[in-house]
mmCIF file of C-alpha atoms and ligand atoms in Angstrom:
data_model
loop_
_atom_site.group_PDB
_atom_site.id
_atom_site.type_symbol
_atom_site.label_atom_id
_atom_site.label_comp_id
_atom_site.label_asym_id
_atom_site.label_seq_id
_atom_site.Cartn_x
_atom_site.Cartn_y
_atom_site.Cartn_z
ATOM 1 C CA MET R 25 9.918 6.519 -19.498
ATOM 2 C CA ALA R 26 7.015 8.252 -18.866
ATOM 3 C CA ASP R 27 7.527 11.435 -16.149
ATOM 4 C CA PHE R 28 5.480 12.163 -13.720
ATOM 5 C CA GLU R 29 7.672 14.695 -12.248
ATOM 6 C CA SER R 30 6.129 16.071 -9.779
ATOM 7 C CA SER R 31 3.037 14.116 -9.369
ATOM 8 C CA VAL R 32 1.098 12.777 -6.300
ATOM 9 C CA ALA R 33 0.351 9.242 -7.038
ATOM 10 C CA LEU R 34 -2.319 6.736 -5.120
ATOM 11 C CA VAL R 35 -1.627 3.049 -5.240
ATOM 12 C CA THR R 36 -4.343 0.706 -3.257
ATOM 13 C CA GLY R 37 -2.705 -2.502 -2.813
ATOM 14 C CA ALA R 38 0.483 -1.432 -2.931
ATOM 15 C CA GLY R 39 1.856 -3.847 -0.577
ATOM 16 C CA SER R 40 2.131 -6.745 -2.909
ATOM 17 C CA GLY R 41 1.667 -7.991 -6.824
ATOM 18 C CA ILE R 42 0.438 -5.684 -9.369
ATOM 19 C CA GLY R 43 0.038 -2.755 -6.801
ATOM 20 C CA LYS R 44 3.728 -2.307 -5.894
ATOM 21 C CA ALA R 45 4.921 -2.719 -9.329
ATOM 22 C CA VAL R 46 2.797 0.389 -10.015
ATOM 23 C CA ALA R 47 4.061 2.114 -7.200
ATOM 24 C CA THR R 48 7.518 1.125 -7.843
ATOM 25 C CA LYS R 49 7.223 2.816 -11.705
ATOM 26 C CA LEU R 50 6.023 5.902 -10.959
ATOM 27 C CA ALA R 51 8.270 6.788 -7.897
ATOM 28 C CA GLN R 52 10.501 5.840 -10.503
ATOM 29 C CA ALA R 53 9.432 8.178 -12.905
ATOM 30 C CA GLY R 54 9.486 11.068 -10.535
ATOM 31 C CA ALA R 55 5.738 11.357 -8.436
ATOM 32 C CA HIS R 56 5.688 10.668 -5.493
ATOM 33 C CA VAL R 57 4.002 7.624 -4.151
ATOM 34 C CA VAL R 58 1.688 7.519 -1.149
ATOM 35 C CA VAL R 59 1.383 2.917 -0.661
ATOM 36 C CA THR R 60 -1.289 1.763 0.625
ATOM 37 C CA ASP R 61 -2.072 -1.443 1.853
ATOM 38 C CA ILE R 62 -4.958 -3.299 4.474
ATOM 39 C CA ASN R 63 -1.251 -4.831 6.122
ATOM 40 C CA ASP R 64 1.988 -3.698 6.798
ATOM 41 C CA ASN R 65 3.772 -4.548 3.894
ATOM 42 C CA ALA R 66 2.983 -0.733 2.318
ATOM 43 C CA VAL R 67 5.129 0.480 4.957
ATOM 44 C CA ALA R 68 7.709 -2.096 3.601
ATOM 45 C CA THR R 69 7.048 -0.805 -0.234
ATOM 46 C CA ALA R 70 7.744 2.824 0.517
ATOM 47 C CA ASP R 71 10.155 2.187 3.059
ATOM 48 C CA ALA R 72 12.341 0.797 -0.410
ATOM 49 C CA LEU R 73 11.271 2.980 -2.354
ATOM 50 C CA ARG R 74 12.381 5.613 0.454
ATOM 51 C CA GLN R 75 15.467 3.179 0.780
ATOM 52 C CA ALA R 76 16.788 4.096 -3.465
ATOM 53 C CA GLY R 77 16.198 7.406 -3.524
ATOM 54 C CA HIS R 78 12.595 7.736 -4.265
ATOM 55 C CA SER R 79 9.707 9.555 -2.822
ATOM 56 C CA ALA R 80 7.276 7.585 -0.952
ATOM 57 C CA SER R 81 4.762 7.684 1.843
ATOM 58 C CA SER R 82 3.030 4.745 3.191
ATOM 59 C CA SER R 83 -1.035 4.381 4.861
ATOM 60 C CA LEU R 84 -3.253 1.794 6.482
ATOM 61 C CA LEU R 85 -6.152 1.648 3.815
ATOM 62 C CA ASP R 86 -9.121 -0.858 4.000
ATOM 63 C CA VAL R 87 -11.021 -0.348 1.145
ATOM 64 C CA ARG R 88 -14.254 -0.984 2.585
ATOM 65 C CA ASP R 89 -14.132 1.813 4.981
ATOM 66 C CA GLU R 90 -15.355 4.940 4.001
ATOM 67 C CA GLU R 91 -14.328 6.935 6.333
ATOM 68 C CA GLN R 92 -10.275 6.045 6.611
ATOM 69 C CA ILE R 93 -9.990 6.593 2.280
ATOM 70 C CA GLN R 94 -12.501 10.171 2.979
ATOM 71 C CA ALA R 95 -9.777 11.122 5.357
ATOM 72 C CA LEU R 96 -6.751 9.718 3.595
ATOM 73 C CA VAL R 97 -7.221 12.089 0.281
ATOM 74 C CA ALA R 98 -7.539 14.812 2.580
ATOM 75 C CA LEU R 99 -4.270 14.274 4.537
ATOM 76 C CA ILE R 100 -3.092 13.843 0.932
ATOM 77 C CA ALA R 101 -4.726 17.284 -0.158
ATOM 78 C CA ARG R 102 -3.340 19.039 2.656
ATOM 79 C CA ASP R 103 -0.131 17.671 2.159
ATOM 80 C CA TYR R 104 0.745 17.244 -1.156
ATOM 81 C CA GLY R 105 -1.768 19.775 -2.657
ATOM 82 C CA LYS R 106 -3.539 17.483 -4.915
ATOM 83 C CA LEU R 107 -4.048 14.087 -6.253
ATOM 84 C CA ASP R 108 -2.794 13.312 -9.678
ATOM 85 C CA ILE R 109 -3.555 9.332 -9.989
ATOM 86 C CA ALA R 110 -5.035 7.155 -8.385
ATOM 87 C CA VAL R 111 -4.878 3.428 -9.153
ATOM 88 C CA ASN R 112 -7.302 1.666 -7.623
ATOM 89 C CA ASN R 113 -5.554 -2.052 -7.057
ATOM 90 C CA ALA R 114 -7.008 -4.140 -3.874
ATOM 91 C CA GLY R 115 -8.457 -7.014 -4.842
ATOM 92 C CA ILE R 116 -9.129 -11.207 -3.908
ATOM 93 C CA ASP R 117 -9.373 -13.954 -4.918
ATOM 94 C CA PRO R 118 -10.722 -16.136 -2.478
ATOM 95 C CA GLU R 119 -9.441 -19.495 -2.655
ATOM 96 C CA VAL R 120 -13.401 -21.261 -3.073
ATOM 97 C CA ALA R 121 -14.201 -24.688 -3.680
ATOM 98 C CA PRO R 122 -16.830 -25.647 -6.739
ATOM 99 C CA GLU R 123 -19.883 -26.418 -4.386
ATOM 100 C CA ALA R 124 -19.277 -23.796 -2.252
ATOM 101 C CA SER R 125 -18.587 -21.075 -5.325
ATOM 102 C CA TRP R 126 -22.038 -19.865 -5.049
ATOM 103 C CA GLU R 127 -22.854 -19.119 -1.677
ATOM 104 C CA GLU R 128 -23.654 -15.866 -0.505
ATOM 105 C CA ALA R 129 -20.880 -14.921 2.335
ATOM 106 C CA ILE R 130 -18.622 -15.440 -0.322
ATOM 107 C CA LEU R 131 -20.151 -12.783 -2.600
ATOM 108 C CA ASP R 132 -20.517 -10.865 0.013
ATOM 109 C CA GLN R 133 -16.754 -11.093 0.734
ATOM 110 C CA VAL R 134 -15.441 -10.256 -2.572
ATOM 111 C CA LEU R 135 -17.946 -7.503 -3.786
ATOM 112 C CA ALA R 136 -16.949 -5.317 0.013
ATOM 113 C CA ILE R 137 -13.271 -5.823 -1.653
ATOM 114 C CA ASN R 138 -13.516 -5.641 -5.739
ATOM 115 C CA LEU R 139 -16.310 -3.561 -5.643
ATOM 116 C CA LYS R 140 -17.857 -1.454 -3.214
ATOM 117 C CA GLY R 141 -13.866 -0.634 -2.370
ATOM 118 C CA VAL R 142 -13.431 0.550 -5.956
ATOM 119 C CA PHE R 143 -16.777 2.402 -5.781
ATOM 120 C CA LEU R 144 -15.976 4.202 -2.296
ATOM 121 C CA CYS R 145 -11.724 4.787 -3.543
ATOM 122 C CA MET R 146 -12.951 6.442 -6.640
ATOM 123 C CA LYS R 147 -15.395 8.270 -5.373
ATOM 124 C CA HIS R 148 -13.847 10.398 -3.408
ATOM 125 C CA GLU R 149 -10.678 10.255 -5.024
ATOM 126 C CA ILE R 150 -12.663 11.745 -7.901
ATOM 127 C CA ALA R 151 -14.287 14.853 -5.990
ATOM 128 C CA GLN R 152 -10.691 15.705 -5.080
ATOM 129 C CA MET R 153 -9.498 15.329 -8.835
ATOM 130 C CA LEU R 154 -12.313 17.971 -9.892
ATOM 131 C CA LYS R 155 -11.151 20.144 -7.200
ATOM 132 C CA GLN R 156 -8.113 21.020 -8.946
ATOM 133 C CA GLY R 157 -9.372 20.554 -12.006
ATOM 134 C CA GLY R 158 -7.811 17.305 -13.087
ATOM 135 C CA GLY R 159 -7.008 13.281 -12.643
ATOM 136 C CA ARG R 160 -6.496 9.984 -13.943
ATOM 137 C CA ILE R 161 -7.445 6.877 -12.610
ATOM 138 C CA VAL R 162 -6.846 3.098 -13.126
ATOM 139 C CA ASN R 163 -8.935 0.237 -12.055
ATOM 140 C CA THR R 164 -7.352 -3.037 -12.477
ATOM 141 C CA ALA R 165 -9.974 -5.396 -13.758
ATOM 142 C CA SER R 166 -9.505 -8.547 -14.667
ATOM 143 C CA SER R 167 -9.998 -10.477 -17.726
ATOM 144 C CA ALA R 168 -12.471 -12.053 -15.392
ATOM 145 C CA GLY R 169 -14.376 -8.124 -16.214
ATOM 146 C CA LEU R 170 -14.539 -9.230 -19.955
ATOM 147 C CA ARG R 171 -15.306 -13.113 -19.805
ATOM 148 C CA GLY R 172 -16.903 -15.913 -17.677
ATOM 149 C CA PHE R 173 -14.502 -17.499 -15.845
ATOM 150 C CA ALA R 174 -16.592 -21.094 -13.801
ATOM 151 C CA ASN R 175 -15.967 -21.424 -10.423
ATOM 152 C CA LYS R 176 -15.788 -17.783 -10.002
ATOM 153 C CA PRO R 177 -19.121 -16.320 -10.092
ATOM 154 C CA ALA R 178 -18.496 -13.448 -7.017
ATOM 155 C CA TYR R 179 -14.593 -12.934 -8.599
ATOM 156 C CA THR R 180 -16.357 -12.655 -12.455
ATOM 157 C CA ALA R 181 -19.067 -10.581 -11.166
ATOM 158 C CA SER R 182 -17.148 -8.454 -9.402
ATOM 159 C CA LYS R 183 -14.882 -7.423 -11.906
ATOM 160 C CA HIS R 184 -17.421 -6.491 -14.704
ATOM 161 C CA GLY R 185 -18.581 -4.576 -11.935
ATOM 162 C CA VAL R 186 -15.267 -2.543 -11.853
ATOM 163 C CA VAL R 187 -15.228 -2.151 -15.949
ATOM 164 C CA GLY R 188 -18.613 -0.954 -15.208
ATOM 165 C CA LEU R 189 -17.742 1.352 -12.876
ATOM 166 C CA THR R 190 -14.730 2.594 -14.931
ATOM 167 C CA ARG R 191 -17.574 3.304 -18.104
ATOM 168 C CA ALA R 192 -19.559 5.250 -16.015
ATOM 169 C CA ALA R 193 -17.404 7.573 -14.520
ATOM 170 C CA ALA R 194 -15.458 8.628 -17.467
ATOM 171 C CA VAL R 195 -18.208 9.797 -19.808
ATOM 172 C CA GLN R 196 -19.575 11.988 -16.325
ATOM 173 C CA TYR R 197 -16.444 13.267 -16.026
ATOM 174 C CA ALA R 198 -14.181 13.360 -19.047
ATOM 175 C CA GLY R 199 -15.574 16.378 -20.038
ATOM 176 C CA ARG R 200 -14.399 17.904 -16.430
ATOM 177 C CA GLY R 201 -10.170 16.790 -16.813
ATOM 178 C CA VAL R 202 -10.473 12.777 -15.192
ATOM 179 C CA ARG R 203 -9.608 10.156 -17.334
ATOM 180 C CA ILE R 204 -10.886 7.428 -15.910
ATOM 181 C CA ASN R 205 -9.228 3.669 -17.106
ATOM 182 C CA ALA R 206 -9.193 -0.388 -16.031
ATOM 183 C CA VAL R 207 -7.070 -2.720 -16.974
ATOM 184 C CA CYS R 208 -7.521 -6.933 -17.665
ATOM 185 C CA PRO R 209 -5.044 -8.784 -17.048
ATOM 186 C CA GLY R 210 -4.999 -12.110 -17.930
ATOM 187 C CA ALA R 211 -3.061 -14.528 -14.892
ATOM 188 C CA VAL R 212 -0.279 -12.810 -13.436
ATOM 189 C CA ASP R 213 2.835 -13.870 -11.228
ATOM 190 C CA THR R 214 1.758 -12.851 -7.758
ATOM 191 C CA ALA R 215 0.833 -14.655 -4.487
ATOM 192 C CA MET R 216 -2.933 -14.478 -5.616
ATOM 193 C CA LEU R 217 -2.219 -16.614 -8.322
ATOM 194 C CA GLU R 218 0.214 -18.693 -6.310
ATOM 195 C CA LYS R 219 -2.328 -19.156 -3.896
ATOM 196 C CA ASN R 220 -5.010 -20.541 -6.823
ATOM 197 C CA LEU R 221 -2.506 -22.372 -8.572
ATOM 198 C CA GLY R 222 -2.076 -24.990 -6.262
ATOM 199 C CA ASP R 223 0.465 -26.942 -8.004
ATOM 200 C CA GLU R 224 3.838 -27.263 -11.136
ATOM 201 C CA LYS R 225 0.792 -28.722 -13.175
ATOM 202 C CA GLY R 226 -1.454 -26.187 -12.091
ATOM 203 C CA ARG R 227 0.605 -23.465 -13.077
ATOM 204 C CA GLU R 228 1.313 -24.580 -16.669
ATOM 205 C CA MET R 229 -2.542 -25.710 -17.189
ATOM 206 C CA VAL R 230 -3.006 -22.025 -16.943
ATOM 207 C CA ALA R 231 0.173 -21.080 -18.728
ATOM 208 C CA ALA R 232 -0.958 -23.328 -21.400
ATOM 209 C CA ASN R 233 -5.157 -21.372 -21.314
ATOM 210 C CA HIS R 234 -3.686 -18.190 -22.664
ATOM 211 C CA PRO R 235 -1.988 -18.001 -26.310
ATOM 212 C CA ILE R 236 1.444 -16.488 -25.556
ATOM 213 C CA GLN R 237 1.141 -19.546 -23.268
ATOM 214 C CA ARG R 238 2.789 -18.138 -20.108
ATOM 215 C CA VAL R 239 1.518 -16.213 -17.502
ATOM 216 C CA ALA R 240 2.476 -12.179 -17.320
ATOM 217 C CA THR R 241 5.098 -10.597 -15.192
ATOM 218 C CA ALA R 242 3.626 -7.880 -12.234
ATOM 219 C CA ASP R 243 5.760 -5.397 -14.273
ATOM 220 C CA GLU R 244 4.363 -6.346 -17.463
ATOM 221 C CA ILE R 245 1.518 -5.378 -16.343
ATOM 222 C CA ALA R 246 2.146 -2.237 -14.188
ATOM 223 C CA ASP R 247 3.650 -0.871 -17.204
ATOM 224 C CA ALA R 248 -0.179 -1.420 -19.377
ATOM 225 C CA ILE R 249 -1.574 0.881 -15.879
ATOM 226 C CA ILE R 250 1.079 3.256 -16.616
ATOM 227 C CA TRP R 251 0.483 3.940 -19.917
ATOM 228 C CA LEU R 252 -3.421 4.751 -18.796
ATOM 229 C CA CYS R 253 -1.645 7.150 -16.329
ATOM 230 C CA GLY R 254 0.274 9.067 -18.874
ATOM 231 C CA ASP R 255 0.124 11.462 -20.806
ATOM 232 C CA THR R 256 0.484 9.647 -23.902
ATOM 233 C CA ALA R 257 -2.787 7.991 -23.262
ATOM 234 C CA SER R 258 -4.395 11.550 -23.311
ATOM 235 C CA TYR R 259 -7.193 11.405 -25.514
ATOM 236 C CA VAL R 260 -8.132 7.149 -23.435
ATOM 237 C CA THR R 261 -10.389 7.362 -21.087
ATOM 238 C CA GLY R 262 -13.460 4.513 -20.248
ATOM 239 C CA HIS R 263 -11.184 2.043 -21.667
ATOM 240 C CA ALA R 264 -10.713 -1.731 -20.202
ATOM 241 C CA LEU R 265 -7.567 -2.578 -21.093
ATOM 242 C CA ALA R 266 -6.522 -5.789 -21.696
ATOM 243 C CA VAL R 267 -3.393 -7.166 -20.522
ATOM 244 C CA ASP R 268 -3.408 -11.200 -21.235
ATOM 245 C CA GLY R 269 -1.266 -12.391 -23.937
ATOM 246 C CA GLY R 270 -4.687 -13.641 -26.056
ATOM 247 C CA LEU R 271 -6.720 -14.963 -23.598
ATOM 248 C CA THR R 272 -9.822 -12.754 -24.560
ATOM 249 C CA VAL R 273 -9.518 -12.292 -27.209
HETATM 250 P P1 NAI E 8 -1.366 -9.716 -4.549
HETATM 251 O O1 NAI E 8 -2.398 -10.550 -3.551
HETATM 252 O O2 NAI E 8 -0.644 -9.998 -4.610
HETATM 253 O O3 NAI E 8 -2.197 -8.484 -4.310
HETATM 254 C C1 NAI E 8 -3.913 -7.736 -3.371
HETATM 255 C C2 NAI E 8 -3.427 -7.182 -2.578
HETATM 256 O O4 NAI E 8 -4.485 -6.180 -2.534
HETATM 257 C C3 NAI E 8 -2.876 -7.467 -1.638
HETATM 258 O O5 NAI E 8 -1.720 -6.669 -1.362
HETATM 259 C C4 NAI E 8 -3.704 -7.066 -0.233
HETATM 260 O O6 NAI E 8 -2.869 -7.276 0.812
HETATM 261 C C5 NAI E 8 -4.946 -5.684 -0.926
HETATM 262 N N1 NAI E 8 -5.822 -5.886 -0.617
HETATM 263 C C6 NAI E 8 -6.320 -7.070 0.146
HETATM 264 N N2 NAI E 8 -8.065 -6.653 0.974
HETATM 265 C C7 NAI E 8 -7.700 -5.661 0.896
HETATM 266 C C8 NAI E 8 -8.656 -4.554 1.746
HETATM 267 N N3 NAI E 8 -9.954 -4.365 1.777
HETATM 268 N N4 NAI E 8 -7.940 -2.927 1.493
HETATM 269 C C9 NAI E 8 -6.771 -2.770 1.356
HETATM 270 N N5 NAI E 8 -6.358 -3.397 0.294
HETATM 271 C C10 NAI E 8 -6.511 -5.010 0.450
HETATM 272 O O7 NAI E 8 -1.842 -9.715 -5.598
HETATM 273 P P2 NAI E 8 -2.120 -8.642 -7.530
HETATM 274 O O8 NAI E 8 -2.218 -10.279 -8.508
HETATM 275 O O9 NAI E 8 -1.268 -8.162 -7.751
HETATM 276 O O10 NAI E 8 -3.873 -8.526 -7.262
HETATM 277 C C11 NAI E 8 -3.731 -6.742 -7.813
HETATM 278 C C12 NAI E 8 -5.355 -7.195 -8.821
HETATM 279 O O11 NAI E 8 -4.505 -7.791 -9.701
HETATM 280 C C13 NAI E 8 -5.875 -7.698 -7.740
HETATM 281 O O12 NAI E 8 -7.619 -6.355 -8.759
HETATM 282 C C14 NAI E 8 -7.015 -8.559 -8.535
HETATM 283 O O13 NAI E 8 -8.227 -9.629 -8.575
HETATM 284 C C15 NAI E 8 -6.286 -8.196 -10.042
HETATM 285 N N6 NAI E 8 -6.132 -9.511 -10.306
HETATM 286 C C16 NAI E 8 -4.748 -9.804 -10.401
HETATM 287 C C17 NAI E 8 -4.380 -10.932 -11.658
HETATM 288 C C18 NAI E 8 -3.484 -12.265 -11.399
HETATM 289 O O14 NAI E 8 -3.176 -13.209 -12.029
HETATM 290 N N7 NAI E 8 -2.563 -12.258 -10.288
HETATM 291 C C19 NAI E 8 -4.999 -11.099 -12.642
HETATM 292 C C20 NAI E 8 -6.311 -10.239 -12.773
HETATM 293 C C21 NAI E 8 -6.374 -9.581 -12.040
#
């Protein structure tokens, strides 16, 4: 397992699903993890990590709120002296009937969290990382950042945007010690997927769409994120890593 001893990490949307799995693996590998989410699940995740003997704190963070993000990054710098790793993972995929999928309000809602949220977090994380001489960022995009999905124009656009932001920032800061990558999961067994699946038949159809014939676990996506955060990915930047059981091949 990668060694993150004495590293400080920030994870957004870490109260459940992929973010929770990432926070857990980082903490197990020795990092101090600042577990954030828009709701109290962040507190529960951090409590569980501390009870298991790991180092974690929690903070309520709405990734749409730049003041909150700026204040949290400043607090982390004050309390721990640095921010080594940031995983910008918070996101939504609202259930939308096909006929409503082109509503402007849906686009605004999805872009505000999935795209602008990542933009705002990166802006302040990178500023801190430049001050300290480097860092690593991983953004959770999606297979919807690599191909189109019918009835999901907003989600697809937001995740293509995350891949674009990742690439732009990666080339801008590669020479200054900040590595920035994205993961692009296929379907992952989390609350988000459960909400969108409908019934058992829906689950089987989604699994069958993936050449590997099943959906991923949150841990499988977290393992890829952890790799990108670690020293064994030291020459990888600006990459959008498909972790999708062959969905986009
Ligand atoms: P999840 O629903 O378990 O986790 C998403 C987390 O984001 C939740 O804890 C939620 O409270 C948080 N969140 C929502 N709005 C927020 C806001 N404004 N500020 C801060 N936090 C907020 O779902 P999952 O699957 O773990 O999703 C994590 C990421 O993975 C998302 O970006 C999602 O788009 C992406 N993803 C998920 C896939 C799946 O099939 N589950 C597939 C591909 C990508």
